Amino acid sequence: MEATRLTIQAKKYDGRPHYSWEGIVLEQTETFLIVANTPGRTLHHHQREAIYTYDNYSLEFYPLDADFTVGLDVELTGEATYYCNICLPPVLQGGIVSFIDLDLDLVYRNGAWTVVDEDEFLENQQLYQYPVELIERTRTSLLDLQQRIAEQQFPFDGFLDAFIPTVLQMNRGRNA
C-alpha cells in the first residue's frame, strides 16, 4: 500500500508562506494528524528563498482543535527532542495541513523546556499588527501548553512515543 503524503504549510499572520515541507501520514482522525519524515526530507523556507535538507527522522502532531503543533526530532536511539509551535489551530484541506505560526515556541532539549523566539513574537506584533486579542490568545496558549506538558496530558502522556519505532523503521528497506 502506498503511503499517503501530505504537504505541511506554516504561514505568517498575513497568510504568506513561511515554511513548507512534505510528510507521510501515519494516523489521521477527526481531531488530529500524525505525520512522519525520514532523512533526506526538504524544507522550503519561503522568506529566505532557501531549501534545507534534514538528515533526521521526525514525528509531527497536528491537533485540529488546539493552538499548537508538536514536532519531534528522533535520534536512532529512539530519544527525541520536542519543538512545539504556538499557532492558530491547524487546518486540513485536501492534501495540505496549514497553520498560522504565532512565533512563540516551546522546545525540549537537554532535559528542560524553554520558550524561544520571544523576540520574533515582539517584532511580529508590530510588523503584522497583531490585534490585542491575538497577543493574549498566544500568551494563554503558551501557558495552556506548558500546563498540558506538566500534567502529562495528551499527547504528552506517552502517546507519541508509541510511534517512534514505526518512524525509525520507515527508511530501513530503502537503504539496504
PDB file of C-alpha atoms in Angstrom:
ATOM      1  CA  MET A   1       0.000   0.000   0.000  1.00  0.00           C
ATOM      2  CA  GLU A   2       1.321   3.436  -0.991  1.00  0.00           C
ATOM      3  CA  ALA A   3       1.924   5.845   1.875  1.00  0.00           C
ATOM      4  CA  THR A   4      -0.261   8.946   1.928  1.00  0.00           C
ATOM      5  CA  ARG A   5       1.845  12.061   1.503  1.00  0.00           C
ATOM      6  CA  LEU A   6       0.755  15.410   2.834  1.00  0.00           C
ATOM      7  CA  THR A   7       2.059  18.956   2.398  1.00  0.00           C
ATOM      8  CA  ILE A   8       2.548  20.977   5.575  1.00  0.00           C
ATOM      9  CA  GLN A   9       2.461  24.772   5.322  1.00  0.00           C
ATOM     10  CA  ALA A  10       3.422  27.140   8.122  1.00  0.00           C
ATOM     11  CA  LYS A  11       2.200  30.645   7.334  1.00  0.00           C
ATOM     12  CA  LYS A  12       2.671  34.055   8.869  1.00  0.00           C
ATOM     13  CA  TYR A  13      -0.254  36.079  10.187  1.00  0.00           C
ATOM     14  CA  ASP A  14      -0.806  37.845   6.856  1.00  0.00           C
ATOM     15  CA  GLY A  15      -1.168  34.456   5.129  1.00  0.00           C
ATOM     16  CA  ARG A  16       2.229  34.492   3.430  1.00  0.00           C
ATOM     17  CA  PRO A  17       4.000  31.125   3.291  1.00  0.00           C
ATOM     18  CA  HIS A  18       6.777  30.796   5.874  1.00  0.00           C
ATOM     19  CA  TYR A  19       7.881  27.140   5.615  1.00  0.00           C
ATOM     20  CA  SER A  20       6.571  24.148   3.699  1.00  0.00           C
ATOM     21  CA  TRP A  21       7.529  20.500   3.531  1.00  0.00           C
ATOM     22  CA  GLU A  22       6.010  17.093   2.854  1.00  0.00           C
ATOM     23  CA  GLY A  23       5.365  14.271   5.259  1.00  0.00           C
ATOM     24  CA  ILE A  24       3.912  10.787   5.390  1.00  0.00           C
ATOM     25  CA  VAL A  25       0.615  10.378   7.238  1.00  0.00           C
ATOM     26  CA  LEU A  26       0.840   7.731   9.976  1.00  0.00           C
ATOM     27  CA  GLU A  27      -2.565   8.369  11.526  1.00  0.00           C
ATOM     28  CA  GLN A  28      -5.472  10.665  10.794  1.00  0.00           C
ATOM     29  CA  THR A  29      -8.573  11.169  12.928  1.00  0.00           C
ATOM     30  CA  GLU A  30     -11.224  13.865  13.022  1.00  0.00           C
ATOM     31  CA  THR A  31      -9.200  15.749  15.652  1.00  0.00           C
ATOM     32  CA  PHE A  32      -5.526  15.219  14.766  1.00  0.00           C
ATOM     33  CA  LEU A  33      -2.902  14.129  12.263  1.00  0.00           C
ATOM     34  CA  ILE A  34       0.351  12.309  12.900  1.00  0.00           C
ATOM     35  CA  VAL A  35       2.974  12.758  10.200  1.00  0.00           C
ATOM     36  CA  ALA A  36       6.444  11.227   9.843  1.00  0.00           C
ATOM     37  CA  ASN A  37       9.565  12.141   7.911  1.00  0.00           C
ATOM     38  CA  THR A  38      12.733  10.262   7.087  1.00  0.00           C
ATOM     39  CA  PRO A  39      16.274  11.503   6.441  1.00  0.00           C
ATOM     40  CA  GLY A  40      16.578  13.456   3.222  1.00  0.00           C
ATOM     41  CA  ARG A  41      13.367  15.468   3.602  1.00  0.00           C
ATOM     42  CA  THR A  42      13.474  19.016   2.360  1.00  0.00           C
ATOM     43  CA  LEU A  43      12.029  22.149   3.909  1.00  0.00           C
ATOM     44  CA  HIS A  44      11.340  25.221   1.799  1.00  0.00           C
ATOM     45  CA  HIS A  45      11.940  28.446   3.732  1.00  0.00           C
ATOM     46  CA  HIS A  46       9.905  30.873   1.652  1.00  0.00           C
ATOM     47  CA  GLN A  47      11.093  34.145   3.192  1.00  0.00           C
ATOM     48  CA  ARG A  48      14.754  33.226   2.749  1.00  0.00           C
ATOM     49  CA  GLU A  49      14.077  31.606  -0.623  1.00  0.00           C
ATOM     50  CA  ALA A  50      16.114  28.617   0.526  1.00  0.00           C
ATOM     51  CA  ILE A  51      15.666  24.858   0.651  1.00  0.00           C
ATOM     52  CA  TYR A  52      17.152  22.865   3.531  1.00  0.00           C
ATOM     53  CA  THR A  53      17.691  19.120   3.663  1.00  0.00           C
ATOM     54  CA  TYR A  54      17.288  17.357   7.010  1.00  0.00           C
ATOM     55  CA  ASP A  55      19.133  14.153   7.815  1.00  0.00           C
ATOM     56  CA  ASN A  56      16.976  13.075  10.742  1.00  0.00           C
ATOM     57  CA  TYR A  57      13.782  11.226  11.422  1.00  0.00           C
ATOM     58  CA  SER A  58      10.873  13.265  12.663  1.00  0.00           C
ATOM     59  CA  LEU A  59       7.384  12.800  14.009  1.00  0.00           C
ATOM     60  CA  GLU A  60       4.818  15.589  13.889  1.00  0.00           C
ATOM     61  CA  PHE A  61       1.485  16.012  15.675  1.00  0.00           C
ATOM     62  CA  TYR A  62      -1.156  18.411  14.353  1.00  0.00           C
ATOM     63  CA  PRO A  63      -4.219  18.828  16.577  1.00  0.00           C
ATOM     64  CA  LEU A  64      -7.052  20.301  14.505  1.00  0.00           C
ATOM     65  CA  ASP A  65      -8.652  21.803  17.607  1.00  0.00           C
ATOM     66  CA  ALA A  66      -5.747  23.350  19.545  1.00  0.00           C
ATOM     67  CA  ASP A  67      -3.326  26.280  19.272  1.00  0.00           C
ATOM     68  CA  PHE A  68      -0.097  24.279  18.950  1.00  0.00           C
ATOM     69  CA  THR A  69       1.803  21.724  16.905  1.00  0.00           C
ATOM     70  CA  VAL A  70       4.379  19.224  18.145  1.00  0.00           C
ATOM     71  CA  GLY A  71       7.483  18.177  16.259  1.00  0.00           C
ATOM     72  CA  LEU A  72       9.892  15.510  17.458  1.00  0.00           C
ATOM     73  CA  ASP A  73      13.372  15.120  16.030  1.00  0.00           C
ATOM     74  CA  VAL A  74      14.021  11.429  16.575  1.00  0.00           C
ATOM     75  CA  GLU A  75      17.515  10.012  17.062  1.00  0.00           C
ATOM     76  CA  LEU A  76      18.385   6.444  16.016  1.00  0.00           C
ATOM     77  CA  THR A  77      18.483   5.611  19.740  1.00  0.00           C
ATOM     78  CA  GLY A  78      14.767   6.489  19.945  1.00  0.00           C
ATOM     79  CA  GLU A  79      15.433   9.618  22.006  1.00  0.00           C
ATOM     80  CA  ALA A  80      13.595  12.716  20.833  1.00  0.00           C
ATOM     81  CA  THR A  81      13.787  16.469  21.174  1.00  0.00           C
ATOM     82  CA  TYR A  82      10.490  18.336  21.074  1.00  0.00           C
ATOM     83  CA  TYR A  83       9.657  21.557  19.250  1.00  0.00           C
ATOM     84  CA  CYS A  84       6.169  22.978  19.781  1.00  0.00           C
ATOM     85  CA  ASN A  85       4.808  25.873  17.742  1.00  0.00           C
ATOM     86  CA  ILE A  86       2.185  28.176  19.184  1.00  0.00           C
ATOM     87  CA  CYS A  87      -0.208  28.790  16.310  1.00  0.00           C
ATOM     88  CA  LEU A  88      -3.804  29.090  15.277  1.00  0.00           C
ATOM     89  CA  PRO A  89      -5.362  25.611  15.017  1.00  0.00           C
ATOM     90  CA  PRO A  90      -4.053  23.675  12.010  1.00  0.00           C
ATOM     91  CA  VAL A  91      -6.475  23.294   9.098  1.00  0.00           C
ATOM     92  CA  LEU A  92      -6.628  20.215   6.872  1.00  0.00           C
ATOM     93  CA  GLN A  93      -7.839  20.857   3.339  1.00  0.00           C
ATOM     94  CA  GLY A  94      -7.296  18.211   0.729  1.00  0.00           C
ATOM     95  CA  GLY A  95      -3.683  17.067   0.879  1.00  0.00           C
ATOM     96  CA  ILE A  96      -2.494  20.147   2.788  1.00  0.00           C
ATOM     97  CA  VAL A  97      -2.372  20.902   6.504  1.00  0.00           C
ATOM     98  CA  SER A  98      -1.615  24.545   7.206  1.00  0.00           C
ATOM     99  CA  PHE A  99      -1.340  26.737  10.270  1.00  0.00           C
ATOM    100  CA  ILE A 100      -0.657  30.358  11.164  1.00  0.00           C
ATOM    101  CA  ASP A 101       2.605  30.405  13.131  1.00  0.00           C
ATOM    102  CA  LEU A 102       2.408  32.860  16.035  1.00  0.00           C
ATOM    103  CA  ASP A 103       6.156  32.879  16.614  1.00  0.00           C
ATOM    104  CA  LEU A 104       6.429  31.627  20.211  1.00  0.00           C
ATOM    105  CA  ASP A 105       7.863  28.125  20.503  1.00  0.00           C
ATOM    106  CA  LEU A 106       8.373  25.727  23.365  1.00  0.00           C
ATOM    107  CA  VAL A 107      11.426  23.492  22.978  1.00  0.00           C
ATOM    108  CA  TYR A 108      12.564  20.442  24.987  1.00  0.00           C
ATOM    109  CA  ARG A 109      16.315  19.836  24.860  1.00  0.00           C
ATOM    110  CA  ASN A 110      18.802  18.554  27.390  1.00  0.00           C
ATOM    111  CA  GLY A 111      16.097  17.728  29.923  1.00  0.00           C
ATOM    112  CA  ALA A 112      14.427  21.154  30.056  1.00  0.00           C
ATOM    113  CA  TRP A 113      11.569  23.022  28.380  1.00  0.00           C
ATOM    114  CA  THR A 114      12.437  26.526  27.135  1.00  0.00           C
ATOM    115  CA  VAL A 115      10.374  29.257  25.494  1.00  0.00           C
ATOM    116  CA  VAL A 116      12.109  30.559  22.362  1.00  0.00           C
ATOM    117  CA  ASP A 117      11.506  33.268  19.762  1.00  0.00           C
ATOM    118  CA  GLU A 118      10.143  35.832  22.231  1.00  0.00           C
ATOM    119  CA  ASP A 119      11.967  38.494  20.201  1.00  0.00           C
ATOM    120  CA  GLU A 120      10.329  37.329  16.973  1.00  0.00           C
ATOM    121  CA  PHE A 121       6.912  37.440  18.665  1.00  0.00           C
ATOM    122  CA  LEU A 122       7.504  41.043  19.781  1.00  0.00           C
ATOM    123  CA  GLU A 123       8.784  42.087  16.339  1.00  0.00           C
ATOM    124  CA  ASN A 124       5.886  40.453  14.505  1.00  0.00           C
ATOM    125  CA  GLN A 125       3.306  42.073  16.779  1.00  0.00           C
ATOM    126  CA  GLN A 126       4.385  45.335  15.165  1.00  0.00           C
ATOM    127  CA  LEU A 127       5.102  44.035  11.658  1.00  0.00           C
ATOM    128  CA  TYR A 128       1.769  42.209  11.242  1.00  0.00           C
ATOM    129  CA  GLN A 129      -0.208  44.438  13.626  1.00  0.00           C
ATOM    130  CA  TYR A 130      -1.433  41.578  15.797  1.00  0.00           C
ATOM    131  CA  PRO A 131      -4.720  42.505  17.475  1.00  0.00           C
ATOM    132  CA  VAL A 132      -4.619  42.641  21.286  1.00  0.00           C
ATOM    133  CA  GLU A 133      -6.905  39.575  21.395  1.00  0.00           C
ATOM    134  CA  LEU A 134      -4.401  37.569  19.319  1.00  0.00           C
ATOM    135  CA  ILE A 135      -1.499  38.571  21.570  1.00  0.00           C
ATOM    136  CA  GLU A 136      -3.493  37.497  24.634  1.00  0.00           C
ATOM    137  CA  ARG A 137      -4.567  34.260  22.941  1.00  0.00           C
ATOM    138  CA  THR A 138      -0.950  33.465  22.049  1.00  0.00           C
ATOM    139  CA  ARG A 139       0.258  34.005  25.630  1.00  0.00           C
ATOM    140  CA  THR A 140      -2.668  31.961  27.015  1.00  0.00           C
ATOM    141  CA  SER A 141      -1.987  29.170  24.504  1.00  0.00           C
ATOM    142  CA  LEU A 142       1.642  29.007  25.629  1.00  0.00           C
ATOM    143  CA  LEU A 143       0.586  28.751  29.283  1.00  0.00           C
ATOM    144  CA  ASP A 144      -2.006  26.084  28.418  1.00  0.00           C
ATOM    145  CA  LEU A 145       0.612  24.082  26.530  1.00  0.00           C
ATOM    146  CA  GLN A 146       3.067  24.323  29.427  1.00  0.00           C
ATOM    147  CA  GLN A 147       0.359  23.100  31.805  1.00  0.00           C
ATOM    148  CA  ARG A 148      -0.583  20.240  29.454  1.00  0.00           C
ATOM    149  CA  ILE A 149       3.058  19.145  29.404  1.00  0.00           C
ATOM    150  CA  ALA A 150       3.493  19.484  33.181  1.00  0.00           C
ATOM    151  CA  GLU A 151       0.364  17.383  33.782  1.00  0.00           C
ATOM    152  CA  GLN A 152       1.339  14.872  31.078  1.00  0.00           C
ATOM    153  CA  GLN A 153      -1.904  15.383  29.197  1.00  0.00           C
ATOM    154  CA  PHE A 154      -2.465  14.114  25.657  1.00  0.00           C
ATOM    155  CA  PRO A 155      -0.345  13.973  23.534  1.00  0.00           C
ATOM    156  CA  PHE A 156       2.382  14.395  26.193  1.00  0.00           C
ATOM    157  CA  ASP A 157       1.174  11.297  28.049  1.00  0.00           C
ATOM    158  CA  GLY A 158       3.406   8.886  26.111  1.00  0.00           C
ATOM    159  CA  PHE A 159       1.032   8.714  23.135  1.00  0.00           C
ATOM    160  CA  LEU A 160       3.616   9.944  20.624  1.00  0.00           C
ATOM    161  CA  ASP A 161       6.351   7.644  21.974  1.00  0.00           C
ATOM    162  CA  ALA A 162       4.458   4.653  20.564  1.00  0.00           C
ATOM    163  CA  PHE A 163       5.055   5.953  17.009  1.00  0.00           C
ATOM    164  CA  ILE A 164       8.833   6.337  17.313  1.00  0.00           C
ATOM    165  CA  PRO A 165       9.697   2.700  16.414  1.00  0.00           C
ATOM    166  CA  THR A 166       7.474   2.959  13.317  1.00  0.00           C
ATOM    167  CA  VAL A 167       9.233   6.143  12.200  1.00  0.00           C
ATOM    168  CA  LEU A 168      12.685   4.596  12.690  1.00  0.00           C
ATOM    169  CA  GLN A 169      11.715   1.568  10.567  1.00  0.00           C
ATOM    170  CA  MET A 170      10.421   3.640   7.628  1.00  0.00           C
ATOM    171  CA  ASN A 171      13.659   4.093   5.659  1.00  0.00           C
ATOM    172  CA  ARG A 172      15.403   0.852   6.567  1.00  0.00           C
ATOM    173  CA  GLY A 173      14.408  -1.172   3.499  1.00  0.00           C
ATOM    174  CA  ARG A 174      15.312   1.575   1.023  1.00  0.00           C
ATOM    175  CA  ASN A 175      18.943   1.968   2.104  1.00  0.00           C
ATOM    176  CA  ALA A 176      19.881  -1.707   2.173  1.00  0.00           C
TER     177      ALA A 176
END
